[in-house]
mmCIF file of C-alpha atoms and ligand atoms in Angstrom:
data_model
loop_
_atom_site.group_PDB
_atom_site.id
_atom_site.type_symbol
_atom_site.label_atom_id
_atom_site.label_comp_id
_atom_site.label_asym_id
_atom_site.label_seq_id
_atom_site.Cartn_x
_atom_site.Cartn_y
_atom_site.Cartn_z
ATOM 1 C CA UNK A 282 -1.767 26.691 -4.817
ATOM 2 C CA UNK A 283 -2.426 23.582 -3.476
ATOM 3 C CA UNK A 284 -2.324 22.233 0.247
ATOM 4 C CA UNK A 285 0.460 19.701 0.721
ATOM 5 C CA UNK A 286 -1.071 16.188 2.035
ATOM 6 C CA UNK A 287 1.811 15.577 4.271
ATOM 7 C CA UNK A 288 2.198 11.436 3.938
ATOM 8 C CA UNK A 289 5.536 12.086 5.946
ATOM 9 C CA UNK A 290 4.247 13.244 8.881
ATOM 10 C CA UNK A 291 1.264 10.773 8.703
ATOM 11 C CA UNK A 292 3.236 8.052 8.890
ATOM 12 C CA UNK A 293 5.658 9.063 11.560
ATOM 13 C CA UNK A 294 1.943 9.867 13.140
ATOM 14 C CA UNK A 295 0.855 6.173 12.735
ATOM 15 C CA UNK A 296 4.398 4.700 13.753
ATOM 16 C CA UNK A 297 4.143 6.410 16.905
ATOM 17 C CA UNK A 298 0.327 5.111 17.723
ATOM 18 C CA UNK A 299 1.970 1.629 16.762
ATOM 19 C CA UNK A 300 4.788 1.882 19.271
ATOM 20 C CA UNK A 301 2.511 3.535 22.151
ATOM 21 C CA UNK A 302 0.116 1.094 22.036
ATOM 22 C CA UNK A 303 2.614 -1.839 22.001
ATOM 23 C CA UNK A 304 4.332 0.110 25.074
ATOM 24 C CA UNK A 305 1.082 0.700 27.098
ATOM 25 C CA UNK A 306 0.013 -3.259 26.709
ATOM 26 C CA UNK A 307 1.633 -5.460 29.001
ATOM 27 C CA UNK A 308 0.514 -8.763 26.552
ATOM 28 C CA UNK A 309 2.185 -6.894 23.729
ATOM 29 C CA UNK A 310 5.066 -5.937 25.491
ATOM 30 C CA UNK A 311 5.677 -9.348 26.461
ATOM 31 C CA UNK A 312 4.922 -11.030 23.407
ATOM 32 C CA UNK A 313 5.232 -8.155 20.740
ATOM 33 C CA UNK A 314 3.968 -8.547 17.294
ATOM 34 C CA UNK A 315 5.912 -10.874 15.010
ATOM 35 C CA UNK A 316 6.133 -10.263 11.500
ATOM 36 C CA UNK A 317 8.089 -12.759 9.252
ATOM 37 C CA UNK A 318 9.697 -10.828 6.078
ATOM 38 C CA UNK A 319 10.190 -13.302 3.103
ATOM 39 C CA UNK A 320 12.795 -12.572 0.357
ATOM 40 C CA UNK A 321 13.313 -14.760 -2.860
ATOM 41 C CA UNK A 322 16.129 -14.070 -5.068
ATOM 42 C CA UNK A 323 19.030 -10.957 -4.734
ATOM 43 C CA UNK A 324 16.576 -8.216 -6.549
ATOM 44 C CA UNK A 325 18.156 -5.374 -5.193
ATOM 45 C CA UNK A 326 14.977 -2.942 -4.739
ATOM 46 C CA UNK A 327 13.366 -5.917 -2.722
ATOM 47 C CA UNK A 328 16.671 -6.747 -0.670
ATOM 48 C CA UNK A 329 16.933 -2.840 0.140
ATOM 49 C CA UNK A 330 12.283 -2.752 1.189
ATOM 50 C CA UNK A 331 12.413 -5.556 3.028
ATOM 51 C CA UNK A 332 15.735 -4.329 5.216
ATOM 52 C CA UNK A 333 13.957 -1.197 5.857
ATOM 53 C CA UNK A 334 10.627 -2.883 6.490
ATOM 54 C CA UNK A 335 12.659 -4.520 9.369
ATOM 55 C CA UNK A 336 14.308 -1.757 10.606
ATOM 56 C CA UNK A 337 11.171 0.305 10.623
ATOM 57 C CA UNK A 338 9.382 -2.715 12.529
ATOM 58 C CA UNK A 339 12.004 -2.829 15.200
ATOM 59 C CA UNK A 340 11.533 1.154 15.903
ATOM 60 C CA UNK A 341 8.221 0.648 17.257
ATOM 61 C CA UNK A 342 8.309 -2.457 18.790
ATOM 62 C CA UNK A 343 7.333 -5.045 16.148
ATOM 63 C CA UNK A 344 9.840 -8.836 16.054
ATOM 64 C CA UNK A 345 10.930 -9.518 12.445
ATOM 65 C CA UNK A 346 11.971 -12.577 11.435
ATOM 66 C CA UNK A 347 13.567 -12.747 7.935
ATOM 67 C CA UNK A 348 13.715 -15.622 5.563
ATOM 68 C CA UNK A 349 16.101 -15.172 2.443
ATOM 69 C CA UNK A 350 15.700 -17.951 -0.149
ATOM 70 C CA UNK A 351 17.640 -18.483 -3.354
ATOM 71 C CA UNK A 352 16.291 -17.412 -6.303
ATOM 72 C CA UNK A 353 16.158 -20.769 -8.139
ATOM 73 C CA UNK A 354 14.022 -21.732 -4.490
ATOM 74 C CA UNK A 355 11.188 -24.390 -5.732
ATOM 75 C CA UNK A 356 7.531 -23.633 -5.954
ATOM 76 C CA UNK A 357 7.308 -26.375 -3.159
ATOM 77 C CA UNK A 358 9.953 -25.001 -0.858
ATOM 78 C CA UNK A 359 8.265 -21.896 -1.006
ATOM 79 C CA UNK A 360 5.240 -23.406 -0.038
ATOM 80 C CA UNK A 361 6.876 -25.312 2.653
ATOM 81 C CA UNK A 362 8.341 -22.475 4.615
ATOM 82 C CA UNK A 363 4.722 -20.465 4.118
ATOM 83 C CA UNK A 364 3.337 -23.436 5.502
ATOM 84 C CA UNK A 365 5.536 -23.383 8.460
ATOM 85 C CA UNK A 366 5.414 -20.237 9.093
ATOM 86 C CA UNK A 367 1.397 -20.453 9.231
ATOM 87 C CA UNK A 368 1.359 -22.574 11.616
ATOM 88 C CA UNK A 369 4.134 -21.213 13.885
ATOM 89 C CA UNK A 370 2.140 -19.561 17.027
ATOM 90 C CA UNK A 371 4.577 -17.216 17.360
ATOM 91 C CA UNK A 372 4.044 -15.532 14.037
ATOM 92 C CA UNK A 373 1.443 -13.083 13.455
ATOM 93 C CA UNK A 374 1.902 -11.705 9.876
ATOM 94 C CA UNK A 375 3.323 -12.771 6.946
ATOM 95 C CA UNK A 376 4.813 -10.591 4.190
ATOM 96 C CA UNK A 377 6.142 -12.292 0.821
ATOM 97 C CA UNK A 378 7.676 -9.749 -1.040
ATOM 98 C CA UNK A 379 7.107 -8.990 -4.254
ATOM 99 C CA UNK A 380 7.799 -9.516 -7.231
ATOM 100 C CA UNK A 381 8.906 -13.195 -7.349
ATOM 101 C CA UNK A 382 11.172 -14.961 -9.973
ATOM 102 C CA UNK A 383 9.389 -15.816 -13.363
ATOM 103 C CA UNK A 384 9.407 -19.777 -12.497
ATOM 104 C CA UNK A 385 7.575 -18.744 -9.130
ATOM 105 C CA UNK A 386 3.713 -18.669 -9.885
ATOM 106 C CA UNK A 387 2.856 -15.620 -7.735
ATOM 107 C CA UNK A 388 -1.068 -15.909 -7.122
ATOM 108 C CA UNK A 389 -0.174 -19.477 -5.900
ATOM 109 C CA UNK A 390 2.260 -18.376 -3.387
ATOM 110 C CA UNK A 391 -0.049 -16.042 -1.957
ATOM 111 C CA UNK A 392 -2.719 -18.058 -1.537
ATOM 112 C CA UNK A 393 -0.688 -19.886 0.492
ATOM 113 C CA UNK A 394 -0.100 -17.456 2.997
ATOM 114 C CA UNK A 395 -3.116 -17.970 5.723
ATOM 115 C CA UNK A 396 -5.807 -15.740 5.307
ATOM 116 C CA UNK A 397 -5.345 -14.751 9.167
ATOM 117 C CA UNK A 398 -1.397 -13.580 8.831
ATOM 118 C CA UNK A 399 -1.771 -12.123 5.509
ATOM 119 C CA UNK A 400 -0.293 -8.482 6.079
ATOM 120 C CA UNK A 401 -0.504 -7.327 2.703
ATOM 121 C CA UNK A 402 -4.277 -8.235 2.257
ATOM 122 C CA UNK A 403 -3.543 -9.825 -1.247
ATOM 123 C CA UNK A 404 -4.813 -13.226 -0.052
ATOM 124 C CA UNK A 405 -8.553 -13.677 -2.023
ATOM 125 C CA UNK A 406 -10.235 -14.265 0.853
ATOM 126 C CA UNK A 407 -9.340 -10.599 2.154
ATOM 127 C CA UNK A 408 -9.740 -9.094 -1.442
ATOM 128 C CA UNK A 409 -12.797 -10.343 -1.323
ATOM 129 C CA UNK A 410 -13.748 -9.016 2.003
ATOM 130 C CA UNK A 411 -12.611 -5.569 0.584
ATOM 131 C CA UNK A 412 -14.790 -5.973 -2.978
ATOM 132 C CA UNK A 413 -18.229 -7.144 -0.725
ATOM 133 C CA UNK A 414 -17.407 -4.060 1.823
ATOM 134 C CA UNK A 415 -16.986 -6.322 4.915
ATOM 135 C CA UNK A 416 -13.843 -5.974 7.509
ATOM 136 C CA UNK A 417 -10.573 -7.420 6.901
ATOM 137 C CA UNK A 418 -6.852 -6.611 6.126
ATOM 138 C CA UNK A 419 -6.515 -4.064 3.574
ATOM 139 C CA UNK A 420 -3.424 -3.290 1.280
ATOM 140 C CA UNK A 421 -0.910 -1.023 2.703
ATOM 141 C CA UNK A 422 -0.607 1.726 -0.331
ATOM 142 C CA UNK A 423 -4.513 2.323 -0.795
ATOM 143 C CA UNK A 424 -5.499 2.032 3.360
ATOM 144 C CA UNK A 425 -2.553 4.955 3.509
ATOM 145 C CA UNK A 426 -4.128 7.067 0.804
ATOM 146 C CA UNK A 427 -7.267 6.761 2.901
ATOM 147 C CA UNK A 428 -6.037 7.586 6.080
ATOM 148 C CA UNK A 429 -4.157 10.559 4.510
ATOM 149 C CA UNK A 430 -7.357 11.568 2.972
ATOM 150 C CA UNK A 431 -9.023 11.062 6.296
ATOM 151 C CA UNK A 432 -6.081 13.151 8.178
ATOM 152 C CA UNK A 433 -6.613 16.228 6.121
ATOM 153 C CA UNK A 434 -10.531 15.934 6.564
ATOM 154 C CA UNK A 435 -11.803 15.462 2.756
ATOM 155 C CA UNK A 436 -14.275 13.638 2.210
ATOM 156 C CA UNK A 437 -14.755 11.283 -0.805
ATOM 157 C CA UNK A 438 -18.498 11.135 -0.748
ATOM 158 C CA UNK A 439 -20.190 11.644 -4.241
ATOM 159 C CA UNK A 440 -17.240 12.763 -5.861
ATOM 160 C CA UNK A 441 -15.646 11.906 -9.008
ATOM 161 C CA UNK A 442 -12.696 9.581 -8.433
ATOM 162 C CA UNK A 443 -9.967 8.714 -11.216
ATOM 163 C CA UNK A 444 -7.664 5.916 -10.419
ATOM 164 C CA UNK A 445 -5.265 5.559 -12.730
ATOM 165 C CA UNK A 446 -3.821 1.378 -13.099
ATOM 166 C CA UNK A 447 -5.097 -1.597 -12.076
ATOM 167 C CA UNK A 448 -2.874 -3.432 -10.418
ATOM 168 C CA UNK A 449 -3.994 -5.926 -7.486
ATOM 169 C CA UNK A 450 -1.306 -3.933 -5.098
ATOM 170 C CA UNK A 451 -2.658 -0.122 -5.668
ATOM 171 C CA UNK A 452 -5.311 0.402 -8.508
ATOM 172 C CA UNK A 453 -8.035 -1.919 -7.663
ATOM 173 C CA UNK A 454 -8.002 -1.812 -4.291
ATOM 174 C CA UNK A 455 -7.547 1.593 -3.936
ATOM 175 C CA UNK A 456 -10.768 2.218 -6.475
ATOM 176 C CA UNK A 457 -12.330 -0.619 -4.263
ATOM 177 C CA UNK A 458 -12.076 1.700 -1.442
ATOM 178 C CA UNK A 459 -12.788 4.808 -2.860
ATOM 179 C CA UNK A 460 -16.299 3.243 -4.241
ATOM 180 C CA UNK A 461 -16.683 1.598 -0.359
ATOM 181 C CA UNK A 462 -16.101 5.807 0.587
ATOM 182 C CA UNK A 463 -18.900 6.549 -1.715
ATOM 183 C CA UNK A 464 -16.909 8.306 -4.640
ATOM 184 C CA UNK A 465 -17.892 7.808 -8.017
ATOM 185 C CA UNK A 466 -15.254 5.808 -9.631
ATOM 186 C CA UNK A 467 -13.262 5.230 -12.781
ATOM 187 C CA UNK A 468 -10.601 2.847 -13.512
ATOM 188 C CA UNK A 469 -8.177 3.507 -15.985
ATOM 189 C CA UNK A 470 -5.375 1.539 -17.432
ATOM 190 C CA UNK A 471 -3.264 1.210 -20.594
ATOM 191 C CA UNK A 472 -5.947 0.348 -22.590
ATOM 192 C CA UNK A 473 -8.102 3.893 -21.460
ATOM 193 C CA UNK A 474 -8.607 6.089 -24.558
ATOM 194 C CA UNK A 475 -9.847 8.995 -23.308
ATOM 195 C CA UNK A 476 -7.426 9.556 -20.078
ATOM 196 C CA UNK A 477 -7.038 13.352 -20.709
ATOM 197 C CA UNK A 478 -10.845 13.508 -20.705
ATOM 198 C CA UNK A 479 -11.187 11.388 -17.693
ATOM 199 C CA UNK A 480 -8.848 13.370 -15.611
ATOM 200 C CA UNK A 481 -10.744 16.613 -16.652
ATOM 201 C CA UNK A 482 -13.629 15.512 -15.150
ATOM 202 C CA UNK A 483 -12.256 13.925 -11.963
ATOM 203 C CA UNK A 484 -12.473 15.419 -8.473
ATOM 204 C CA UNK A 485 -9.631 13.142 -7.137
ATOM 205 C CA UNK A 486 -7.271 11.582 -9.254
ATOM 206 C CA UNK A 487 -5.293 8.497 -7.941
ATOM 207 C CA UNK A 488 -2.093 8.407 -10.332
ATOM 208 C CA UNK A 489 -0.904 4.424 -10.065
ATOM 209 C CA UNK A 490 0.833 3.903 -12.976
ATOM 210 C CA UNK A 491 4.395 4.180 -12.915
ATOM 211 C CA UNK A 492 4.595 6.985 -15.439
ATOM 212 C CA UNK A 493 6.616 10.135 -14.718
ATOM 213 C CA UNK A 494 4.641 12.893 -16.360
ATOM 214 C CA UNK A 495 1.648 11.439 -17.060
ATOM 215 C CA UNK A 496 -0.454 14.061 -15.025
ATOM 216 C CA UNK A 497 0.311 17.282 -16.282
ATOM 217 C CA UNK A 498 -1.684 20.007 -14.525
ATOM 218 C CA UNK A 499 -3.097 21.798 -17.491
ATOM 219 C CA UNK A 500 -4.919 18.462 -17.447
ATOM 220 C CA UNK A 501 -6.679 18.710 -14.139
ATOM 221 C CA UNK A 502 -10.161 20.331 -12.990
ATOM 222 C CA UNK A 503 -9.464 23.273 -11.115
ATOM 223 C CA UNK A 504 -9.671 22.381 -7.287
ATOM 224 C CA UNK A 505 -9.081 18.816 -7.960
ATOM 225 C CA UNK A 506 -6.988 16.233 -5.347
ATOM 226 C CA UNK A 507 -4.009 14.654 -6.664
ATOM 227 C CA UNK A 508 -2.333 11.475 -5.256
ATOM 228 C CA UNK A 509 0.504 10.565 -6.915
ATOM 229 C CA UNK A 510 1.532 6.735 -5.684
ATOM 230 C CA UNK A 511 3.877 6.667 -8.795
ATOM 231 C CA UNK A 512 7.560 5.675 -8.084
ATOM 232 C CA UNK A 513 9.842 6.447 -11.188
ATOM 233 C CA UNK A 514 13.562 7.221 -11.911
ATOM 234 C CA UNK A 515 15.300 9.297 -13.624
ATOM 235 C CA UNK A 516 18.900 8.450 -15.309
ATOM 236 C CA UNK A 517 20.594 10.420 -12.596
ATOM 237 C CA UNK A 518 18.816 8.325 -9.831
ATOM 238 C CA UNK A 519 16.543 11.140 -8.692
ATOM 239 C CA UNK A 520 13.029 10.022 -7.851
ATOM 240 C CA UNK A 521 9.496 11.025 -8.742
ATOM 241 C CA UNK A 522 6.166 10.599 -9.071
ATOM 242 C CA UNK A 523 3.766 10.163 -11.744
ATOM 243 C CA UNK A 524 2.264 13.784 -11.682
ATOM 244 C CA UNK A 525 4.114 16.945 -12.843
ATOM 245 C CA UNK A 526 4.314 18.430 -9.585
ATOM 246 C CA UNK A 527 5.172 22.098 -10.453
ATOM 247 C CA UNK A 528 1.985 22.507 -12.769
ATOM 248 C CA UNK A 529 -0.269 19.897 -10.966
ATOM 249 C CA UNK A 530 0.741 22.549 -7.952
ATOM 250 C CA UNK A 531 -1.000 25.463 -9.610
ATOM 251 C CA UNK A 532 -4.455 23.677 -10.562
ATOM 252 C CA UNK A 533 -5.198 21.239 -7.035
ATOM 253 C CA UNK A 534 -6.553 21.886 -3.915
ATOM 254 C CA UNK A 535 -4.143 19.253 -2.624
ATOM 255 C CA UNK A 536 -1.535 17.099 -3.659
ATOM 256 C CA UNK A 537 0.877 14.736 -2.709
ATOM 257 C CA UNK A 538 4.374 15.171 -3.112
ATOM 258 C CA UNK A 539 6.991 12.510 -4.065
ATOM 259 C CA UNK A 540 8.943 11.580 -1.885
ATOM 260 C CA UNK A 541 7.124 12.569 1.660
ATOM 261 C CA UNK A 542 3.455 12.054 -0.180
ATOM 262 C CA UNK A 543 2.180 8.345 -0.369
ATOM 263 C CA UNK A 544 5.558 6.659 0.069
ATOM 264 C CA UNK A 545 6.122 6.413 3.673
ATOM 265 C CA UNK A 546 2.625 5.478 4.309
ATOM 266 C CA UNK A 547 2.948 2.359 2.897
ATOM 267 C CA UNK A 548 5.394 0.713 5.822
ATOM 268 C CA UNK A 549 3.585 2.434 8.118
ATOM 269 C CA UNK A 550 0.177 0.860 7.796
ATOM 270 C CA UNK A 551 2.291 -2.539 6.991
ATOM 271 C CA UNK A 552 3.233 -2.082 10.672
ATOM 272 C CA UNK A 553 -0.302 -1.247 11.651
ATOM 273 C CA UNK A 554 -1.730 -4.433 9.671
ATOM 274 C CA UNK A 555 1.013 -6.293 11.532
ATOM 275 C CA UNK A 556 -0.560 -4.956 14.965
ATOM 276 C CA UNK A 557 -3.935 -5.408 14.194
ATOM 277 C CA UNK A 558 -3.426 -9.390 12.698
ATOM 278 C CA UNK A 559 -1.325 -9.956 16.617
ATOM 279 C CA UNK A 560 -4.354 -8.311 18.124
ATOM 280 C CA UNK A 561 -6.755 -10.271 16.090
ATOM 281 C CA UNK A 562 -8.713 -7.076 15.060
ATOM 282 C CA UNK A 563 -10.267 -6.660 11.397
ATOM 283 C CA UNK A 564 -10.382 -2.947 10.282
ATOM 284 C CA UNK A 565 -13.847 -1.409 10.373
ATOM 285 C CA UNK A 566 -15.479 0.009 7.722
HETATM 286 P P1 NAP B 783 1.928 -1.902 -12.149
HETATM 287 O O1 NAP B 783 1.321 -3.625 -11.439
HETATM 288 O O2 NAP B 783 2.694 -1.922 -13.307
HETATM 289 O O3 NAP B 783 0.760 -1.635 -12.707
HETATM 290 C C1 NAP B 783 0.722 -0.015 -13.459
HETATM 291 C C2 NAP B 783 -1.199 0.261 -13.951
HETATM 292 O O4 NAP B 783 -0.854 1.180 -14.475
HETATM 293 C C3 NAP B 783 -0.987 -1.169 -14.994
HETATM 294 O O5 NAP B 783 -2.720 -1.385 -14.503
HETATM 295 C C4 NAP B 783 -1.175 -0.475 -16.455
HETATM 296 O O6 NAP B 783 -2.163 -0.991 -17.032
HETATM 297 C C5 NAP B 783 -1.440 1.313 -15.664
HETATM 298 N N1 NAP B 783 -0.735 2.034 -16.802
HETATM 299 C C6 NAP B 783 0.413 1.995 -17.418
HETATM 300 N N2 NAP B 783 0.911 3.009 -17.999
HETATM 301 C C7 NAP B 783 -0.257 3.496 -18.105
HETATM 302 C C8 NAP B 783 -0.832 4.642 -19.104
HETATM 303 N N3 NAP B 783 -0.137 4.713 -19.771
HETATM 304 N N4 NAP B 783 -1.888 5.225 -19.087
HETATM 305 C C9 NAP B 783 -3.029 4.773 -18.247
HETATM 306 N N5 NAP B 783 -2.646 3.376 -17.249
HETATM 307 C C10 NAP B 783 -1.482 3.201 -17.433
HETATM 308 O O7 NAP B 783 2.492 -0.948 -10.992
HETATM 309 P P2 NAP B 783 1.859 -1.080 -9.598
HETATM 310 O O8 NAP B 783 2.524 -1.920 -8.914
HETATM 311 O O9 NAP B 783 0.479 -0.656 -9.489
HETATM 312 O O10 NAP B 783 2.553 0.548 -9.222
HETATM 313 C C11 NAP B 783 2.154 1.890 -9.860
HETATM 314 C C12 NAP B 783 3.429 2.989 -9.394
HETATM 315 O O11 NAP B 783 3.416 3.114 -8.066
HETATM 316 C C13 NAP B 783 4.806 2.461 -9.738
HETATM 317 O O12 NAP B 783 5.343 3.661 -9.840
HETATM 318 C C14 NAP B 783 5.242 2.094 -8.069
HETATM 319 O O13 NAP B 783 6.563 1.902 -8.035
HETATM 320 C C15 NAP B 783 4.280 2.726 -7.502
HETATM 321 N N6 NAP B 783 3.780 2.193 -6.232
HETATM 322 C C16 NAP B 783 4.431 2.929 -4.773
HETATM 323 C C17 NAP B 783 4.130 2.508 -3.474
HETATM 324 C C18 NAP B 783 4.199 3.437 -2.659
HETATM 325 O O14 NAP B 783 4.423 3.291 -1.405
HETATM 326 N N7 NAP B 783 4.316 5.147 -2.874
HETATM 327 C C19 NAP B 783 3.423 1.247 -3.579
HETATM 328 C C20 NAP B 783 3.177 0.516 -4.490
HETATM 329 C C21 NAP B 783 3.819 0.973 -5.785
HETATM 330 P P3 NAP B 783 -2.760 -2.261 -17.402
HETATM 331 O O15 NAP B 783 -3.299 -2.745 -16.691
HETATM 332 O O16 NAP B 783 -3.156 -1.752 -18.814
HETATM 333 O O17 NAP B 783 -1.291 -2.489 -17.865
#
């Protein structure tokens, strides 16, 4: 039976550390980190995530400023808001909640955010640093996964890692971080033809496809490390990952559950990124 990688516990530990760092530092206590949260439109999931981020930030002593813009907002008005925040010395970090309405060019908006306030690490400058193996703000979900592996002293060096999904938010930065940690990385996507074979060869499987049941225990190499990023909702509203947990747990050495695995780490590392932006620190390799 696999050992459970408890993301909820690590997220709690990370939030506690942030809280203590802020409370112990007179400068931070006097002027806590300030995270601007930009929401465009009234997408239910996005509204929920922004509210959750604000709530979790408040718990650790990070201030937030929320900006709710109408779904019909023009690109130029959104850029103007971002630029105002870029130029506001009281704002340390800017989060633009995705997805944006279809009429807005998302990469253009992400590029409008100052790389020095880019809390999600989605600006091409920070993406470039990540892929060059240099210090910079890293996307929260992959950063959280690397921290979870480290927490359980799982050394990825020399291991064969398969990342399923190549989005700029999860799959691609995840592959970059695993490569930096000296894993031998394969990046699969919807056009990959031999996914079963790739899964069977992998010591580490990170599934970020958003497809329930994509990875079954019978496909896994015995003793694999299985990280399930997927968040899929059944018709009854229940949350599940990409991995069939019951069968995978029997074959894997380590596995993340859904919920309670990767999910809680994303916000915890968002808060950590916000604190580091306030401190002007970069993450070390
Ligand atoms: P996305 O932008 O939709 O990307 C999904 C990726 O999976 C794409 O690269 C796609 O390939 C690939 N894919 C889809 N079906 C596949 C299949 N059958 N076989 C192989 N690859 C397949 O999604 P995302 O934003 O990266 O998110 C992925 C999942 O993680 C979602 O369930 C999302 O809700 C979840 N998520 C969770 C967290 C968290 O905190 N736990 C954070 C972010 C995202 P193509 O590129 O070829 O289309």
